[in-house]
Amino acid sequence: MSETEQKLPLAPEEISSEWLSSVLGQKVKSFVFTNQILLATASKLFVTITYDDAAAASAAGKPTSICLKGGFNQAVVAQYPDIMIRIYTREVGFFTWVAPRLSHVDMLKCWWSGSNSEQGIVILDDLNQQGGTFGEPTETWTVDQVKAGVEQLAGLHAGTWGDKSSDLPAWLTDPEHYDSTILSLCSWWQGLVVGESRPHFPSDWNEERITAAMKKHLKSRDPKFTCLLHGDPHAGNTYFINGQPRFLDWQLIHVGSAFHDVAYFAVGALTVKDRKEHEMSILQHYLDSLAKFGGPTFTLDDVLVERECML
């Protein structure tokens, strides 16, 4: 992972022209924040840059509109420090180590990434300036859009299919990252599920039972078809360029069953009716794409049992 001894900014006011100059490799004269999203798991700071030598920066292909993503709201980080720092640094690891290996996944340009024990930051293109639109988890997708989405997942999976633990950095094969992150969500049960103003929920579906069931599930996993997963590919972690879907938020990448990603994404994006009518054609399209991108070749019969386990 791109670990650095350099002090990293922990709040918007700690961003400076000098720091931006050092990480972008071009002297920055000034900058302005065009937007800030601080009340989120990861903060996003949207920045417009003016370079000291605009012509040289343009010739070098340096960006003028960027998004800094990381832990810039310390009030949020302080609530769950271990988890937050872990997911910020995990995304740094994705752009530093994983992304350069992927030939069949469309993703945001990453201009710099770095982390230390307190922070993890990635500097990405500002999608708002590229005509990009973000996926909405409350809006259903068409079957064709979902097929385009599973193509992207197939590109990710094909690029890492069959990698052994010895081939991967230790931080990427540690199962505790995903498991502890998921289990931590159970601790929010009282506030999110049965808190004030929430609809009625069966009393026997309580935090203790849900946590026990989740622990049992996590211990029982024994996937046959393993590769590197996105880990959280719901529609809210997508964006569109020229109508084509792509994935973002690479904070839960881990090694697991390929069909976790496929099932998670398709179930969340489609209507129930469309899923029932088209799930096999979508799965076949995923398998065809996996083979096309250099992954293994499977039939539907080869994968149906594991795919059903992921639903």
Coordinates of C-alpha atoms in Angstrom, one line a residue:
M1 CA 0.0 0.0 0.0
S2 CA 1.2 3.5 -0.6
E3 CA 2.2 4.3 3.0
T4 CA 3.8 7.7 3.6
E5 CA 5.6 9.3 6.5
Q6 CA 4.4 12.7 5.2
K7 CA 1.8 14.4 7.4
L8 CA -1.5 14.2 5.5
P9 CA -4.3 16.8 5.9
L10 CA -7.1 15.7 8.2
A11 CA -9.5 18.6 7.5
P12 CA -10.3 20.9 4.6
E13 CA -8.5 23.8 6.2
E14 CA -5.3 21.8 6.2
I15 CA -5.3 21.5 2.4
S16 CA -2.7 24.0 1.0
S17 CA -1.2 25.0 -2.3
E18 CA 2.1 23.6 -1.1
W19 CA 0.7 20.2 -0.3
L20 CA -1.2 20.0 -3.6
S21 CA 1.9 21.0 -5.4
S22 CA 3.9 18.1 -3.8
V23 CA 1.3 15.4 -4.6
L24 CA 0.4 16.6 -8.1
G25 CA 4.0 17.2 -9.1
Q26 CA 3.3 20.7 -10.4
K27 CA 3.4 24.0 -8.6
V28 CA 0.0 25.1 -7.6
K29 CA -0.6 28.9 -7.4
S30 CA -4.0 28.8 -5.8
F31 CA -7.1 26.7 -5.4
V32 CA -10.8 27.0 -4.4
F33 CA -13.2 24.5 -3.0
T34 CA -16.2 24.3 -5.3
N35 CA -18.0 21.8 -3.0
Q36 CA -17.5 19.8 0.1
I37 CA -19.4 16.7 1.2
L38 CA -18.4 16.0 4.8
L39 CA -21.4 14.1 6.2
A40 CA -20.5 10.8 4.6
T41 CA -18.5 7.7 5.3
A42 CA -15.7 9.3 3.3
S43 CA -15.5 13.1 2.8
K44 CA -15.3 14.5 -0.7
L45 CA -13.6 17.8 -1.4
F46 CA -14.1 19.2 -4.9
V47 CA -11.2 21.5 -5.9
T48 CA -10.5 23.8 -8.8
I49 CA -6.8 24.4 -9.3
T50 CA -4.8 27.3 -10.8
Y51 CA -1.2 26.4 -11.6
D52 CA 1.8 28.7 -11.4
D53 CA 2.6 27.8 -15.0
A54 CA -0.7 27.0 -16.7
A55 CA 0.9 26.1 -20.0
A56 CA 3.4 23.7 -18.5
A57 CA 0.7 22.1 -16.4
S58 CA -1.5 21.7 -19.5
A59 CA 1.3 20.2 -21.5
A60 CA 2.0 17.7 -18.6
G61 CA -1.7 16.8 -18.6
K62 CA -2.3 17.9 -15.0
P63 CA -5.9 18.2 -13.8
T64 CA -7.6 21.4 -13.0
S65 CA -10.7 19.9 -11.4
I66 CA -10.2 17.2 -8.8
C67 CA -11.9 15.4 -6.0
L68 CA -10.0 14.6 -2.8
K69 CA -11.5 11.7 -1.0
G70 CA -10.6 10.6 2.5
G71 CA -11.2 11.3 6.2
F72 CA -11.7 15.0 6.3
N73 CA -14.4 15.1 8.9
Q74 CA -12.8 14.0 12.2
A75 CA -16.2 14.0 14.0
V76 CA -17.2 11.1 11.7
V77 CA -13.8 9.4 12.0
A78 CA -13.9 9.6 15.8
Q79 CA -17.1 7.6 16.0
Y80 CA -15.6 4.5 14.3
P81 CA -11.8 5.2 14.0
D82 CA -10.6 1.7 13.3
I83 CA -13.2 1.0 10.6
M84 CA -12.9 4.4 9.0
I85 CA -9.1 4.5 8.7
R86 CA -9.2 0.9 7.5
I87 CA -11.6 1.7 4.6
Y88 CA -9.8 4.9 3.6
T89 CA -6.5 3.1 3.4
R90 CA -8.1 0.1 1.6
E91 CA -9.2 2.4 -1.2
V92 CA -5.6 3.8 -1.4
G93 CA -4.4 0.3 -1.7
F94 CA -6.9 -0.4 -4.6
F95 CA -5.7 2.6 -6.7
T96 CA -2.0 2.0 -5.8
W97 CA -1.8 -1.8 -6.2
V98 CA -4.9 -3.2 -7.9
A99 CA -6.1 -0.7 -10.5
P100 CA -2.9 -0.7 -12.5
R101 CA -3.4 -4.5 -13.0
L102 CA -6.9 -4.2 -14.5
S103 CA -7.2 -3.9 -18.3
H104 CA -11.0 -4.4 -18.6
V105 CA -12.5 -2.1 -16.0
D106 CA -13.4 1.5 -16.6
M107 CA -12.6 3.7 -13.6
L108 CA -11.8 7.2 -12.5
K109 CA -8.4 8.5 -13.1
C110 CA -6.4 8.6 -9.8
W111 CA -3.8 11.3 -9.7
W112 CA -2.3 10.4 -6.3
S113 CA -3.0 8.1 -3.4
G114 CA -1.3 7.8 0.0
S115 CA -2.0 6.8 3.5
N116 CA -0.5 6.8 7.0
S117 CA -1.8 5.7 10.4
E118 CA -4.3 8.5 10.6
Q119 CA -5.5 9.1 7.1
G120 CA -6.0 7.7 3.6
I121 CA -6.5 10.0 0.6
V122 CA -7.1 9.4 -3.1
I123 CA -7.1 12.3 -5.6
L124 CA -9.5 11.6 -8.4
D125 CA -11.0 13.3 -11.4
D126 CA -14.1 15.4 -10.6
L127 CA -16.9 13.6 -12.3
N128 CA -19.1 16.6 -12.2
Q129 CA -16.8 18.3 -14.7
Q130 CA -16.8 15.3 -17.0
G131 CA -20.5 15.0 -17.5
G132 CA -20.8 12.1 -15.1
T133 CA -23.9 11.2 -13.2
F134 CA -24.1 9.1 -10.1
G135 CA -26.3 6.0 -9.6
E136 CA -29.2 6.3 -7.3
P137 CA -30.0 3.3 -5.1
T138 CA -33.7 4.3 -5.1
E139 CA -33.9 4.0 -8.9
T140 CA -34.2 0.7 -10.7
W141 CA -32.0 -0.2 -13.6
T142 CA -32.9 -1.7 -17.0
V143 CA -31.7 -5.2 -17.8
D144 CA -29.3 -3.8 -20.4
Q145 CA -27.8 -1.5 -17.8
V146 CA -27.3 -4.4 -15.4
K147 CA -25.7 -6.4 -18.2
A148 CA -23.3 -3.5 -18.8
G149 CA -22.6 -3.4 -15.0
V150 CA -21.8 -7.1 -14.7
E151 CA -19.4 -6.7 -17.6
Q152 CA -17.4 -4.3 -15.4
L153 CA -17.5 -6.8 -12.5
A154 CA -16.3 -9.5 -14.9
G155 CA -13.3 -7.3 -15.9
L156 CA -12.4 -6.9 -12.2
H157 CA -12.8 -10.6 -11.5
A158 CA -11.0 -11.8 -14.6
G159 CA -8.0 -9.6 -13.7
T160 CA -7.5 -11.4 -10.4
W161 CA -9.0 -14.8 -10.9
G162 CA -7.1 -17.6 -9.3
D163 CA -4.6 -15.4 -7.5
K164 CA -3.2 -17.2 -4.5
S165 CA -2.8 -15.5 -1.1
S166 CA 0.9 -15.7 -1.6
D167 CA 0.5 -13.6 -4.8
L168 CA -1.3 -10.8 -3.0
P169 CA -0.3 -8.3 -0.4
A170 CA -1.2 -9.3 3.2
W171 CA -3.6 -6.4 3.7
L172 CA -5.7 -7.6 0.8
T173 CA -6.1 -11.2 2.0
D174 CA -6.9 -10.4 5.6
P175 CA -10.5 -11.7 6.0
E176 CA -11.0 -9.5 9.1
H177 CA -11.3 -6.3 7.1
Y178 CA -14.6 -7.3 5.4
D179 CA -15.9 -9.4 8.3
S180 CA -15.3 -6.8 11.0
T181 CA -16.8 -4.0 8.8
I182 CA -20.0 -6.0 8.2
L183 CA -20.3 -7.0 11.8
S184 CA -19.8 -3.4 12.9
L185 CA -23.0 -2.5 11.1
C186 CA -24.9 -4.8 13.5
S187 CA -24.0 -2.4 16.3
W188 CA -26.0 0.3 14.6
W189 CA -29.2 -1.8 14.9
Q190 CA -30.9 0.1 17.6
G191 CA -30.5 3.5 15.9
L192 CA -31.1 2.5 12.3
V193 CA -33.7 -0.3 12.5
V194 CA -35.7 0.1 15.7
G195 CA -34.9 3.7 16.7
E196 CA -37.3 6.5 17.1
S197 CA -39.6 7.2 14.1
R198 CA -38.7 3.8 12.5
P199 CA -41.5 1.5 11.3
H200 CA -42.5 -1.5 13.4
F201 CA -40.0 -4.4 13.3
P202 CA -40.5 -7.9 14.8
S203 CA -39.1 -7.9 18.3
D204 CA -37.5 -11.3 17.9
W205 CA -35.4 -9.9 15.1
N206 CA -33.0 -8.2 17.5
E207 CA -29.4 -7.1 17.4
E208 CA -28.2 -10.3 19.3
R209 CA -29.9 -12.7 16.9
I210 CA -28.9 -10.8 13.8
T211 CA -25.2 -10.6 14.9
A212 CA -25.2 -14.3 15.7
A213 CA -26.7 -15.2 12.3
M214 CA -24.2 -12.9 10.5
K215 CA -21.2 -14.5 12.4
K216 CA -22.5 -18.0 11.5
H217 CA -22.8 -17.0 7.9
L218 CA -19.3 -15.5 7.7
K219 CA -17.7 -18.6 9.3
S220 CA -19.6 -20.9 6.9
R221 CA -18.2 -19.4 3.7
D222 CA -16.2 -21.8 1.6
P223 CA -16.4 -20.3 -2.0
K224 CA -15.2 -22.3 -4.9
F225 CA -14.9 -19.4 -7.4
T226 CA -12.6 -16.9 -5.8
C227 CA -11.2 -13.6 -7.0
L228 CA -10.9 -10.0 -5.9
L229 CA -14.3 -8.5 -5.2
H230 CA -15.6 -5.0 -5.2
G231 CA -17.5 -6.0 -2.0
D232 CA -20.2 -3.3 -2.1
P233 CA -21.4 -3.0 -5.7
H234 CA -24.9 -1.5 -5.0
A235 CA -26.3 1.1 -7.4
G236 CA -25.3 4.0 -5.1
N237 CA -21.6 3.1 -5.7
T238 CA -21.9 3.6 -9.4
Y239 CA -21.7 6.4 -11.9
F240 CA -22.5 6.8 -15.6
I241 CA -20.3 8.2 -18.4
N242 CA -22.1 8.5 -21.8
G243 CA -24.9 6.3 -20.4
Q244 CA -22.5 3.4 -19.5
P245 CA -22.3 2.3 -15.8
R246 CA -19.0 2.0 -13.9
F247 CA -18.2 1.4 -10.3
L248 CA -16.6 3.5 -7.6
D249 CA -16.0 3.4 -3.8
W250 CA -13.4 0.6 -3.6
Q251 CA -13.3 0.6 0.2
L252 CA -14.4 -3.0 0.8
I253 CA -12.3 -4.9 -1.8
H254 CA -11.5 -8.4 -0.5
V255 CA -11.0 -11.9 -1.8
G256 CA -14.2 -14.0 -1.9
S257 CA -16.8 -15.5 -4.2
A258 CA -17.3 -13.8 -7.5
F259 CA -21.0 -14.4 -7.3
H260 CA -21.2 -12.3 -4.2
D261 CA -20.6 -9.2 -6.4
V262 CA -22.9 -10.4 -9.2
A263 CA -25.8 -11.3 -7.0
Y264 CA -25.5 -8.3 -4.7
F265 CA -25.4 -5.9 -7.7
A266 CA -28.2 -7.5 -9.7
V267 CA -30.6 -8.0 -6.8
G268 CA -30.3 -4.4 -5.7
A269 CA -30.5 -2.8 -9.2
L270 CA -33.4 -4.7 -10.8
T271 CA -37.1 -4.9 -10.0
V272 CA -38.2 -8.2 -8.6
K273 CA -40.1 -8.9 -11.9
D274 CA -37.1 -8.2 -14.1
R275 CA -34.8 -10.2 -11.9
K276 CA -37.0 -13.3 -12.1
E277 CA -37.4 -13.0 -15.8
H278 CA -33.8 -12.2 -16.8
E279 CA -31.4 -13.4 -14.0
M280 CA -30.2 -16.3 -16.1
S281 CA -29.5 -14.2 -19.2
I282 CA -27.6 -11.7 -17.0
L283 CA -25.6 -14.5 -15.4
Q284 CA -24.8 -15.9 -18.8
H285 CA -23.7 -12.5 -20.0
Y286 CA -21.4 -12.2 -16.9
L287 CA -19.9 -15.6 -17.7
D288 CA -19.4 -14.7 -21.4
S289 CA -17.7 -11.5 -20.3
L290 CA -15.5 -13.3 -17.8
A291 CA -14.2 -15.6 -20.5
K292 CA -13.8 -12.8 -23.0
F293 CA -11.6 -10.8 -20.5
G294 CA -9.2 -13.8 -19.9
G295 CA -11.0 -15.4 -17.0
P296 CA -12.1 -19.1 -16.9
T297 CA -14.9 -20.5 -19.0
F298 CA -18.0 -21.8 -17.1
T299 CA -21.4 -23.0 -17.9
L300 CA -24.5 -22.0 -16.0
D301 CA -24.6 -25.4 -14.4
D302 CA -21.1 -25.0 -13.1
V303 CA -21.9 -22.0 -11.0
L304 CA -25.6 -22.1 -10.1
V305 CA -25.1 -23.7 -6.6
E306 CA -22.6 -21.0 -5.5
R307 CA -24.6 -18.2 -7.1
E308 CA -27.7 -19.3 -5.3
C309 CA -25.8 -19.3 -2.0
M310 CA -24.9 -15.6 -2.6
L311 CA -28.5 -14.5 -3.0

